[in-house]
XYZ file of C-alpha atoms in Angstrom:
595
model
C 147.828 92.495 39.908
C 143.844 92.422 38.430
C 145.489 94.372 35.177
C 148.140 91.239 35.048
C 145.715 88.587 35.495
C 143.339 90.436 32.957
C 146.064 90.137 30.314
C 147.076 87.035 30.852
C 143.653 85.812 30.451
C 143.305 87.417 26.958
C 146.503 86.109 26.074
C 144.641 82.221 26.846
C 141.796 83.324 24.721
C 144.077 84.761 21.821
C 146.364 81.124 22.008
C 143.023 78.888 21.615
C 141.336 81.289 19.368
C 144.512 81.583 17.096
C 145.255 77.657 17.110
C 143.134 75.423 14.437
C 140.679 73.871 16.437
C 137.363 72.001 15.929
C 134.838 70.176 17.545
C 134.650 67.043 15.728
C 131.898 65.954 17.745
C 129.407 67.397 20.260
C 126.797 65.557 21.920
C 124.778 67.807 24.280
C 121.935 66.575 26.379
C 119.235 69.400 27.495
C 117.050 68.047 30.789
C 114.052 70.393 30.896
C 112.376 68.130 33.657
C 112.610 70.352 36.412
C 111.949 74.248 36.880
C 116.191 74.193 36.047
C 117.839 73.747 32.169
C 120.320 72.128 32.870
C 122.815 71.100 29.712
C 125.405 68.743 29.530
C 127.625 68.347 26.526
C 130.568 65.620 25.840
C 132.681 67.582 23.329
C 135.451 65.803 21.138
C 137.932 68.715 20.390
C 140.568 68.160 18.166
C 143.636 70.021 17.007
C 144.276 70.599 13.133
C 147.927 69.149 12.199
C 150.063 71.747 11.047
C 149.344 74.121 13.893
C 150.843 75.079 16.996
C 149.763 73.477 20.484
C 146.513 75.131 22.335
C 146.937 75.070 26.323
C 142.941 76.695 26.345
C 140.174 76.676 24.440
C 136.868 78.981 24.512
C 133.109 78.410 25.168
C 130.262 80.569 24.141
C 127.211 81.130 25.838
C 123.758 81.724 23.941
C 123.235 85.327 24.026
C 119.558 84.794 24.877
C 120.746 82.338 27.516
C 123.886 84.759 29.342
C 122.128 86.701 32.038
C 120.619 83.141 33.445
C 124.016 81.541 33.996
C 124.295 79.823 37.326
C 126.902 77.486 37.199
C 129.423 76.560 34.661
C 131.313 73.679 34.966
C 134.352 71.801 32.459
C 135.851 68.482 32.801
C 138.600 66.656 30.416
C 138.211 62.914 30.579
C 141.773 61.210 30.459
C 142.801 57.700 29.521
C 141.315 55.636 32.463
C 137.645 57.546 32.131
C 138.637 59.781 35.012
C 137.631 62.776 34.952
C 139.801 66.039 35.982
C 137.942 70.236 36.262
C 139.311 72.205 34.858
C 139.691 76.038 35.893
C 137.434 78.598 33.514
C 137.584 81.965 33.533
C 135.747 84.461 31.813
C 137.216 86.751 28.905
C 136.430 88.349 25.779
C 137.085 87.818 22.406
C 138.022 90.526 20.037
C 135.304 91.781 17.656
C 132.707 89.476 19.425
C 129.530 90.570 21.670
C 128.845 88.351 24.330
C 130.113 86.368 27.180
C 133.056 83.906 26.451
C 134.988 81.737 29.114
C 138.438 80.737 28.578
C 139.195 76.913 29.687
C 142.860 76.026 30.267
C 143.870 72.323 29.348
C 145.611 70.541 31.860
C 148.350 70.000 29.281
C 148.852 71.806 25.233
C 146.971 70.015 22.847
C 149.617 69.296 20.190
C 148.743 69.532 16.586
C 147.069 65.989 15.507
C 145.829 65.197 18.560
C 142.348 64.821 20.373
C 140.912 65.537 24.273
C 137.113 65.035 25.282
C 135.796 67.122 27.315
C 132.173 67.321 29.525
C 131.263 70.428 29.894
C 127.487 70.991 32.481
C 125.398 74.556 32.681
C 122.644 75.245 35.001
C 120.239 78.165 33.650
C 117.628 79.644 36.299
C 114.452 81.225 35.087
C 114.719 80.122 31.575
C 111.061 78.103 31.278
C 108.285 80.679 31.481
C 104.664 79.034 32.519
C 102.473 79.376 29.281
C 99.824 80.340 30.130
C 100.985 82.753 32.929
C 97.984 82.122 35.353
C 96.332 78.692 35.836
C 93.464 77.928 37.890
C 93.364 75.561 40.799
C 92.421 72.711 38.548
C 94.279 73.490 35.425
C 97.847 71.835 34.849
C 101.120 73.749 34.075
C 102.602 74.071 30.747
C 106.096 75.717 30.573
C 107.760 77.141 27.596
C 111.602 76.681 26.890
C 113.733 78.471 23.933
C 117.054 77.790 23.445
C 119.327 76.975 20.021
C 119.236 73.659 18.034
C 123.065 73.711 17.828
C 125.488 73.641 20.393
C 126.571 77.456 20.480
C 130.671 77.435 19.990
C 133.158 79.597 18.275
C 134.661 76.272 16.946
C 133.185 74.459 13.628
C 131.729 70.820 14.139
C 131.944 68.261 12.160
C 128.711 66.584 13.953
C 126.591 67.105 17.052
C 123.307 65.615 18.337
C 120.623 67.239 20.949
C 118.380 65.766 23.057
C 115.856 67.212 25.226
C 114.219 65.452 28.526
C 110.911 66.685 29.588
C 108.789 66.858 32.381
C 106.283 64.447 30.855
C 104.533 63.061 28.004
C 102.370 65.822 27.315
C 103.887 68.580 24.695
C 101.645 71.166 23.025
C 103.956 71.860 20.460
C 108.148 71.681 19.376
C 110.310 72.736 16.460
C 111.170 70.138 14.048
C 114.426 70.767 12.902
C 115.846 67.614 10.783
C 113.049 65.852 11.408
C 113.675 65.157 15.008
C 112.707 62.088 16.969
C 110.038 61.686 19.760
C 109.868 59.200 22.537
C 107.631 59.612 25.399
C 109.037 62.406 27.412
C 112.197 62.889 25.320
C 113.403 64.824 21.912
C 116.312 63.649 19.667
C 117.545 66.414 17.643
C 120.142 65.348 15.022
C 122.773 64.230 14.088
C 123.834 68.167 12.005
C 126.593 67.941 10.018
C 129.083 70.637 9.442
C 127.951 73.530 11.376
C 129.712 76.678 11.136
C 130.967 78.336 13.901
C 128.199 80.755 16.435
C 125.416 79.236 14.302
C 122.021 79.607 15.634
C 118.465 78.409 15.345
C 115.603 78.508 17.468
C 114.489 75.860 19.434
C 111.040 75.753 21.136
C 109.456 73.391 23.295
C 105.772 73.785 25.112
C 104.962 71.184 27.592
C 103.286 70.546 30.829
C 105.688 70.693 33.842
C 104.218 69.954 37.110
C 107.593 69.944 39.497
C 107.869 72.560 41.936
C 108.915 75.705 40.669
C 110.520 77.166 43.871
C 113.053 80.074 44.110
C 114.575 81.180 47.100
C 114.543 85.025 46.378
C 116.430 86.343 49.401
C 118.239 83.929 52.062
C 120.507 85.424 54.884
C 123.124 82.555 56.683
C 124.269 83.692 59.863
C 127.012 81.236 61.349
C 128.161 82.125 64.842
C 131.827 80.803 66.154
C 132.453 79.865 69.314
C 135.875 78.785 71.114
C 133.634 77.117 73.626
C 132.708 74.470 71.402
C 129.870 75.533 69.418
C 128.904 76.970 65.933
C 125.396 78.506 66.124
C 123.696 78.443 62.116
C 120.512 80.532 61.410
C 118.778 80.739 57.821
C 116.002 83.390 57.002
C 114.906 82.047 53.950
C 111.955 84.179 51.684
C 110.502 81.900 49.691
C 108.152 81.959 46.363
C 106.407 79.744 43.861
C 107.764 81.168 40.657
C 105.772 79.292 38.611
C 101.902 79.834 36.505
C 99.903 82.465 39.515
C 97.383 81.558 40.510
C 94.485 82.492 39.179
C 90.841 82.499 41.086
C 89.648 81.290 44.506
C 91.278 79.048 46.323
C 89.554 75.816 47.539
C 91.027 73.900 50.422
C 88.383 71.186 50.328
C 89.048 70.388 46.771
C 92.818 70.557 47.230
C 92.144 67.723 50.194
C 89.641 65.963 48.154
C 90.907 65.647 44.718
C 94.495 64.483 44.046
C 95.029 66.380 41.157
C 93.948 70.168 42.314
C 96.858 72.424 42.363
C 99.077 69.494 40.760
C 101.780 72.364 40.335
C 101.669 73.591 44.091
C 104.013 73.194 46.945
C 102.863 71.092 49.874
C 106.071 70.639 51.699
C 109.673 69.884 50.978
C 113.031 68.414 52.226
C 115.841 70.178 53.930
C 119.307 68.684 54.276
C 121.380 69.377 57.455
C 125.058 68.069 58.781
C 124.729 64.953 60.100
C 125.904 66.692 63.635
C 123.301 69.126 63.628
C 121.294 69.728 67.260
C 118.742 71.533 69.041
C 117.176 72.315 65.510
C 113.981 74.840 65.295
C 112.004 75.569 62.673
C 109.523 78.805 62.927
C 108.414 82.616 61.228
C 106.824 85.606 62.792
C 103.783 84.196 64.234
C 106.190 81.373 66.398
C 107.034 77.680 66.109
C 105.978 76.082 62.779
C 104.764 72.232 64.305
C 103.894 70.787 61.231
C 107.918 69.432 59.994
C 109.428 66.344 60.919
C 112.857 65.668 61.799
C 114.828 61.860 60.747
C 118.393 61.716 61.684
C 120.304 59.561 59.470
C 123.837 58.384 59.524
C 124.894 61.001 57.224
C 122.486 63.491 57.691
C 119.273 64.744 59.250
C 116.450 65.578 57.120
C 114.327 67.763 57.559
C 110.724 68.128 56.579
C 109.666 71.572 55.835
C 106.065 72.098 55.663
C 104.573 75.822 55.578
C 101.431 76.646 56.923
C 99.606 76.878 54.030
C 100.332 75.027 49.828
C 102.030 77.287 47.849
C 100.659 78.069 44.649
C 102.239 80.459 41.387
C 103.002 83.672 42.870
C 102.644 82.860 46.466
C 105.367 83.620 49.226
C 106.404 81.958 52.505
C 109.002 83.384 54.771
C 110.552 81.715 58.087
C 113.745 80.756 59.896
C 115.632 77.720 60.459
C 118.272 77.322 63.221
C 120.623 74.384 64.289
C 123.719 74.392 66.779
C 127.178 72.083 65.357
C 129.822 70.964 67.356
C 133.075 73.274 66.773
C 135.243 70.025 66.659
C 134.191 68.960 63.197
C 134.632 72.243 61.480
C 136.908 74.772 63.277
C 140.459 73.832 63.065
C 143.767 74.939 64.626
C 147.404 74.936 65.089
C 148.696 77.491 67.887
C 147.429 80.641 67.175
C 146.172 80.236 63.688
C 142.613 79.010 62.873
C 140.789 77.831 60.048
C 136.683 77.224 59.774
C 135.812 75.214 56.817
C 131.806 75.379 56.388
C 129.925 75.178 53.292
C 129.025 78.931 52.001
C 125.325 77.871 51.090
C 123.359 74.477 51.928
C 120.779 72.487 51.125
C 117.579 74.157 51.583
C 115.599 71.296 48.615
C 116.397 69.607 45.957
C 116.768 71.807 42.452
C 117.478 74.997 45.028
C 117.523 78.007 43.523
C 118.525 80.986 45.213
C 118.560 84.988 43.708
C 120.109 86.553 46.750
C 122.310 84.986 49.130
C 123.968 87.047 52.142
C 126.402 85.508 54.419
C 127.455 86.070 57.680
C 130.124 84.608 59.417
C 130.544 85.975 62.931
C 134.163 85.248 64.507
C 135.053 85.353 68.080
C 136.096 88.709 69.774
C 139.574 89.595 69.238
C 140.035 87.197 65.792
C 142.700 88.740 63.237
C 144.419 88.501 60.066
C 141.038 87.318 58.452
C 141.064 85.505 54.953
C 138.814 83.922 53.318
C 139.175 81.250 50.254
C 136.278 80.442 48.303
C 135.334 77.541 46.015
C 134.105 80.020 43.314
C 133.582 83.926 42.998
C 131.497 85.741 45.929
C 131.490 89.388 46.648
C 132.888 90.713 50.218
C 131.061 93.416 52.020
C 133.153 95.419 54.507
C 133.185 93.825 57.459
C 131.126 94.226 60.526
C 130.980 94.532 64.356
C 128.538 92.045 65.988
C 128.347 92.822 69.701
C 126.523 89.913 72.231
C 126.826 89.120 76.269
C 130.222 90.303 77.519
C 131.645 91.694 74.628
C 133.512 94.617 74.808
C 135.158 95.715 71.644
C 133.029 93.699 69.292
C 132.857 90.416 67.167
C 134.243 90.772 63.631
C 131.700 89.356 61.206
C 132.861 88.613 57.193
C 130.233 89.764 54.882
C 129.591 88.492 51.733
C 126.922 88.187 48.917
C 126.272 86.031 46.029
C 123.376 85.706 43.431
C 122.027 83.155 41.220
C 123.311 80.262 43.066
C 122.039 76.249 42.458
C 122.666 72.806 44.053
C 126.811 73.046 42.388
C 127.569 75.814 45.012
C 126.994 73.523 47.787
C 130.692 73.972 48.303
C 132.977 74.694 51.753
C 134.729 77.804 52.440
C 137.522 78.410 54.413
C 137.950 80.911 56.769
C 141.626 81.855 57.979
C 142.260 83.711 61.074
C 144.657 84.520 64.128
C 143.284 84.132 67.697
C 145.134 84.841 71.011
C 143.935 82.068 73.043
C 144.180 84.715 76.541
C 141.434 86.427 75.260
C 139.133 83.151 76.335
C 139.396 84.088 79.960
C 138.010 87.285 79.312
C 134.510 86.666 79.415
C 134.920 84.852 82.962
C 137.038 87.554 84.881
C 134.720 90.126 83.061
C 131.786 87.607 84.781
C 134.260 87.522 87.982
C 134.523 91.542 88.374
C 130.791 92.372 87.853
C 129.706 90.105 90.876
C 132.461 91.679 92.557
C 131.467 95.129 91.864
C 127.751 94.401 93.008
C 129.080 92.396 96.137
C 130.833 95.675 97.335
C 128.501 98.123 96.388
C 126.180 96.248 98.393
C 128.027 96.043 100.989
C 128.551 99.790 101.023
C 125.196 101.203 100.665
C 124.201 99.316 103.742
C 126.818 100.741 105.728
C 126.700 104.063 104.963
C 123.415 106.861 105.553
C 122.606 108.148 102.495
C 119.861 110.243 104.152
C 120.272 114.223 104.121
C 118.470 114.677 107.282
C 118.261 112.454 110.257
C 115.102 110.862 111.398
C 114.507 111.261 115.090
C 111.867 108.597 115.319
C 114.361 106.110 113.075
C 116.883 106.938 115.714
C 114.862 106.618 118.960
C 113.701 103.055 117.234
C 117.110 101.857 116.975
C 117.753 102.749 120.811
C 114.860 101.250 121.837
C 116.076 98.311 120.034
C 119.329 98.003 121.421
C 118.091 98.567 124.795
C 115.486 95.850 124.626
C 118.272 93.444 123.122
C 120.983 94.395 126.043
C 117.314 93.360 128.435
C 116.673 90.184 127.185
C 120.464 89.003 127.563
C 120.495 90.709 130.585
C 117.278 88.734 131.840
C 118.559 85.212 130.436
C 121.599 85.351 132.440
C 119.892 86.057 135.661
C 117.744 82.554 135.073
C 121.112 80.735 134.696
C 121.579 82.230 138.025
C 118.918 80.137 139.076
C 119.930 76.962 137.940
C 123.748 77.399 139.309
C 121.729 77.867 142.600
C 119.855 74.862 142.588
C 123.267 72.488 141.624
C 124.361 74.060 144.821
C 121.492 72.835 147.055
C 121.681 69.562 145.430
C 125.060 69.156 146.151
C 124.237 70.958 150.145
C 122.103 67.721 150.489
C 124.751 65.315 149.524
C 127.296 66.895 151.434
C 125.904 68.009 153.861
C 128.009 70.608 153.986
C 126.672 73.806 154.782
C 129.452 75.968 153.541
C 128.755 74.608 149.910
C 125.103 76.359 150.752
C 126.195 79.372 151.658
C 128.421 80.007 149.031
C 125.937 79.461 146.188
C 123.543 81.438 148.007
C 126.069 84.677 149.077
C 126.860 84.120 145.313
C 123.138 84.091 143.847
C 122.631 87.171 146.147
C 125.919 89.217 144.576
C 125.427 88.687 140.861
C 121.579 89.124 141.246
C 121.686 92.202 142.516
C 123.862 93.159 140.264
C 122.086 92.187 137.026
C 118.812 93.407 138.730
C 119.937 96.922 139.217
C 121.987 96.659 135.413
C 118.100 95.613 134.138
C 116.697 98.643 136.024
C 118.460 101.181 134.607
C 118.072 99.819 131.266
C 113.997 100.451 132.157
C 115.043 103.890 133.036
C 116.385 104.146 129.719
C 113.145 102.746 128.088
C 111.310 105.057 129.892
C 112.968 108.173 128.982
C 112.439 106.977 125.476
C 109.332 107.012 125.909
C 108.552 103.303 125.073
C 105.897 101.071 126.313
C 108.485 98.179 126.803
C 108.864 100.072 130.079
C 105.962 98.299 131.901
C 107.058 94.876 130.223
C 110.305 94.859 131.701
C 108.875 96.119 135.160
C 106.614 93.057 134.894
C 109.549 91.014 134.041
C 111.455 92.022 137.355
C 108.251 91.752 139.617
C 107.950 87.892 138.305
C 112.071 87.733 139.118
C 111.096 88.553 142.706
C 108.415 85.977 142.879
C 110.813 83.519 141.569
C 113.698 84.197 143.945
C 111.169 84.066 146.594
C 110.584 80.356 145.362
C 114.376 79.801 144.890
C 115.030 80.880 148.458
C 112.571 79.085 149.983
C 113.532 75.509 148.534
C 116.833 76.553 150.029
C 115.474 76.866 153.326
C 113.346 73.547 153.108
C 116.274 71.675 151.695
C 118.407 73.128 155.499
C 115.432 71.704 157.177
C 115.558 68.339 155.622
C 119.080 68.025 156.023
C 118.826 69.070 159.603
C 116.019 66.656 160.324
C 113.398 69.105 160.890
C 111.374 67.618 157.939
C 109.743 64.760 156.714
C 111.042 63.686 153.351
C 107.649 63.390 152.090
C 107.010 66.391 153.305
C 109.624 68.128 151.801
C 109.366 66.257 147.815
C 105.708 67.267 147.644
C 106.871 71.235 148.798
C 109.492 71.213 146.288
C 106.693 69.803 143.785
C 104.680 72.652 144.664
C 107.474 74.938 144.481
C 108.916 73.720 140.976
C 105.411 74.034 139.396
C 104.932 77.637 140.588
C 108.521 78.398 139.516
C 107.999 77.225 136.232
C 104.960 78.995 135.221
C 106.617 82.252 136.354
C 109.280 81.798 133.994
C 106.874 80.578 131.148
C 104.999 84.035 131.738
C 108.911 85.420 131.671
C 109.739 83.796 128.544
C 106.428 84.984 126.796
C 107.159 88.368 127.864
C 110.749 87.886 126.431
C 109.044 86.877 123.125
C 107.296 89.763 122.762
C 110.286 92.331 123.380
């Protein structure tokens, strides 16, 4: 398939090559006002009559210009002034050195007839600072060399140059044809009847101020997620390419005088999406405080201020980060997805960037990946990116470009297959692990681990159980109480005296019981050796005293009933008596506490 398409290009060449064209006019504009050359021609090609029909036609690079390419761009204007790109591809001409492009009309240009076309190049590292280092003070002067004619394979009838500058101030230019000056702008021209590859040097040396910055490695990591959010991370490297600088550097004469380190970098502009969130800006030492964020309505901008100017030859490195909401750029239908992001972004204006690596990482289990891109980039193999809960890995699309500018600010799409079952795998994988540390736990504290027992551990634990089996034991017997004293209080109601005797023959039975239950549990204590032996023989001497009580508010209550005793008599006894009963079980209950 790459031999077919290689042939097929040469044939394109061979049919515009072959046909009888001619530029019959070429007016190309050079703008030299940034740290960029960026040239822009409006081309007039015509067809010879008495040929056959071209469907392509070739363009020529400079062959001191070639290896700074970055973008190459071709438009045909048509009737109404709207303008259509057209596809270019690069071939080779036969018996010819250098680097050629084939353009393919959108329709054969028949013999007789005329199409204008715009053609726009962006060259990167083509004006060298002259002199190379500068002082703090000193201004930058630039030095640009290019070709008075518009380089083509084609003969032209006429063509015109003009260069833009940075400013006014030019140390020196060639003056072919006697060219024209005006302010910050040269007018080369008009040349008549220039032969085809014709060449002749063009030099201008000027003072140019803007910022020469080049982004010399950048690494774009953009995270997927089915949950609803696409994580983007920059590490950018950055340097001032332009004049180094040369000497000291004085901070209180860069704050005091406007026009110290004119050239330098104080801070510049970064473009996100208009969606972006939760944006952070920092390097290796932490958070970087000093940028500013605006959100407009199509954008948020982003002011990017290092931590210290950046002069000729100085570097800066740090990371920028930003979170996007999946619904604006992740698209699907079923099982088939497609994310359409831009490959690089805006970092500032005139961007220049010699390395770009990007990194697109896709959610575990995504297939059938394809990628279409706006303009050449190199794929990497693929990668395995592995985060929280992953188990066989993400799949992450590698690829690398150099020698990009503003014009790649493009989108690419990213095609792939996605079984939406595999979204509940992160929760049951969350699901299982709390359920595997629920029962684990829930083993290891049932089970002895220990290889040999612990005698005192073991004693402990009886002693334990024994005391808790006491203090129920001890509780119940004071609700014994109580049930005894409803009885009397119900005796002196009545009157009847079998009520009485039943709650007493009762309180007898069930205390004797518990009594000698509570004894034996002592017994137990005091095999065990344990000093909650005397508490509990405490507890059942204070028991007695409290029966005692019990009993005898039984007897006083028979007396009253029978008429034996005053009723005054008998409330300020039973005062007495509830008093004393209470602070026995008080001293009760404070032994309980301490068991």
């Amino acid at each position: 398939m790459a031999g077919l398409l290689c042939r097929l290009l040469l044939c394109l060449a061979a049919a515009g090559a072959a046909a009888d064209l001619l530029l019959e006019e070429a007016r190309r504009s050079v703008d030299l006002s940034t740290h960029l050359a960026k040239v822009s021609a409006e081309l007039s090609l015509a067809n010879a009559a008495g040929g056959t029909a071209a469907s392509a036609f070739l363009l020529a690079l400079e062959p001191g210009l070639e290896p700074r390419l970055a973008y190459l761009g071709v438009q045909v204007k048509g009737e109404e002034e709207e303008e259509n790109t057209l596809e270019v591809r690069e071939t080779k001409v036969k018996g010819k050195s250098g680097k050629f492009f084939s353009v393919k009309l959108p329709s054969p240009l028949a013999p007789g007839t005329k199409v204008r076309v715009s053609v726009e190049m962006v060259f990167t590292h083509v004006l060298q600072p002259y002199p190379t280092h500068i002082t703090q003070s000193e201004k930058q002067f630039v030095v640009f060399e290019g070709n008075h004619y518009f380089y083509s394979p084609y003969f032209t009838k006429t063509q015109t140059t003009r260069v833009k500058l940075a400013s006014r101030n030019v140390e020196s230019y060639t003056k072919l044809g006697n060219p024209s000056r005006t302010e910050d702008m040269i007018e080369y021209g008009p040349f008549k009847d220039i032969p085809p590859y014709s060449q002749d040097t063009l030099k201008v040396h000027y003072e140019n101020n803007s910022p020469f910055l080049t982004i010399t490695s950048m690494t774009r990591v953009i995270e997927v997620s089915h949950w609803g959010n696409i994580a983007v991370e920059e590490t950018v490297d950055l340097k001032h390419t332009g004049a180094v600088l040369k000497g000291p550097f004085s901070r209180y004469d860069y704050q005091r005088q406007p026009d110290s380190g004119i050239s330098s970098v104080k801070s510049f502009k970064t473009i996100l999406p208009a969606a972006a969130q939760d944006v952070y800006y920092r390097d290796e030492i932490g958070n970087i405080s000093t940028s500013h964020l605006l959100v407009l309505d199509d954008s948020v901008e982003m002011e990017i201020r290092p931590r210290f100017p950046l002069f000729g030859g100085w570097k800066t490195h740090y990371i920028i980060g930003y979170n996007l909401p999946s619904y604006e750029y992740l698209y699907n239908l079923g099982d088939q997805y497609a994310l359409k992001m831009r490959f690089v972004d805006h970092v500032f204006d005139e961007q220049v960037t010699d390395s770009l690596t990007v990194k697109i990482i896709l959610p575990e289990g995504a297939k059938n990946i394809h990628v279409d891109s706006p303009y050449e980039i190199n794929r990497a193999s693929d990668e395995l990116h592995y985060t929280y809960l992953d188990t066989f890995g993400r799949p992450v699309i590698v690829a690398h470009k150099s020698n990009l500018v503003e014009q790649h600010i493009q989108d690419i799409v990213v095609h792939y297959t996605f079984n939406k079952i595999l979204m509940l795998q992160e929760p049951l994988l969350v699901v299982g692990a709390f359920y595997i540390l629920f029962f684990t736990v829930i083993i290891y504290v049932r089970l002895d681990f220990s290889i040999t027992k612990d005698p005192a551990a073991e004693a402990r634990m009886k002693v334990a159980c024994i005391t808790e089996q006491v203090l129920t034991l001890v509780n119940k017997r004071l609700g014994l109480y109580r049930h005894f004293d409803e009885a009397v209080n119900k005796y002196k109601q009545s009157r009847d005296i079998s009520t009485l005797n039943s709650g007493k023959k009762s309180l007898e039975t069930e205390h004797k019981a518990l009594t000698n239950e509570i004894a034996s549990l002592q017994s137990k204590l005091k095999t065990e050796g344990s000093d909650l032996c005397d508490k509990v023989s405490e507890i059942q001497k204070l028991d007695g005293q409290v029966k005692e009580l019990v009993l005898k508010s039984s007897v006083e209550a028979e007396r009253l009933v029978a008429g034996k005793l005053k009723k005054d008599t008998y409330i300020e006894n039973e005062k007495m008596h509830s008093n004393k009963r209470q602070d026995l079980v008080t001293k009760i209950d404070n032994i309980l506490d301490a068991l």
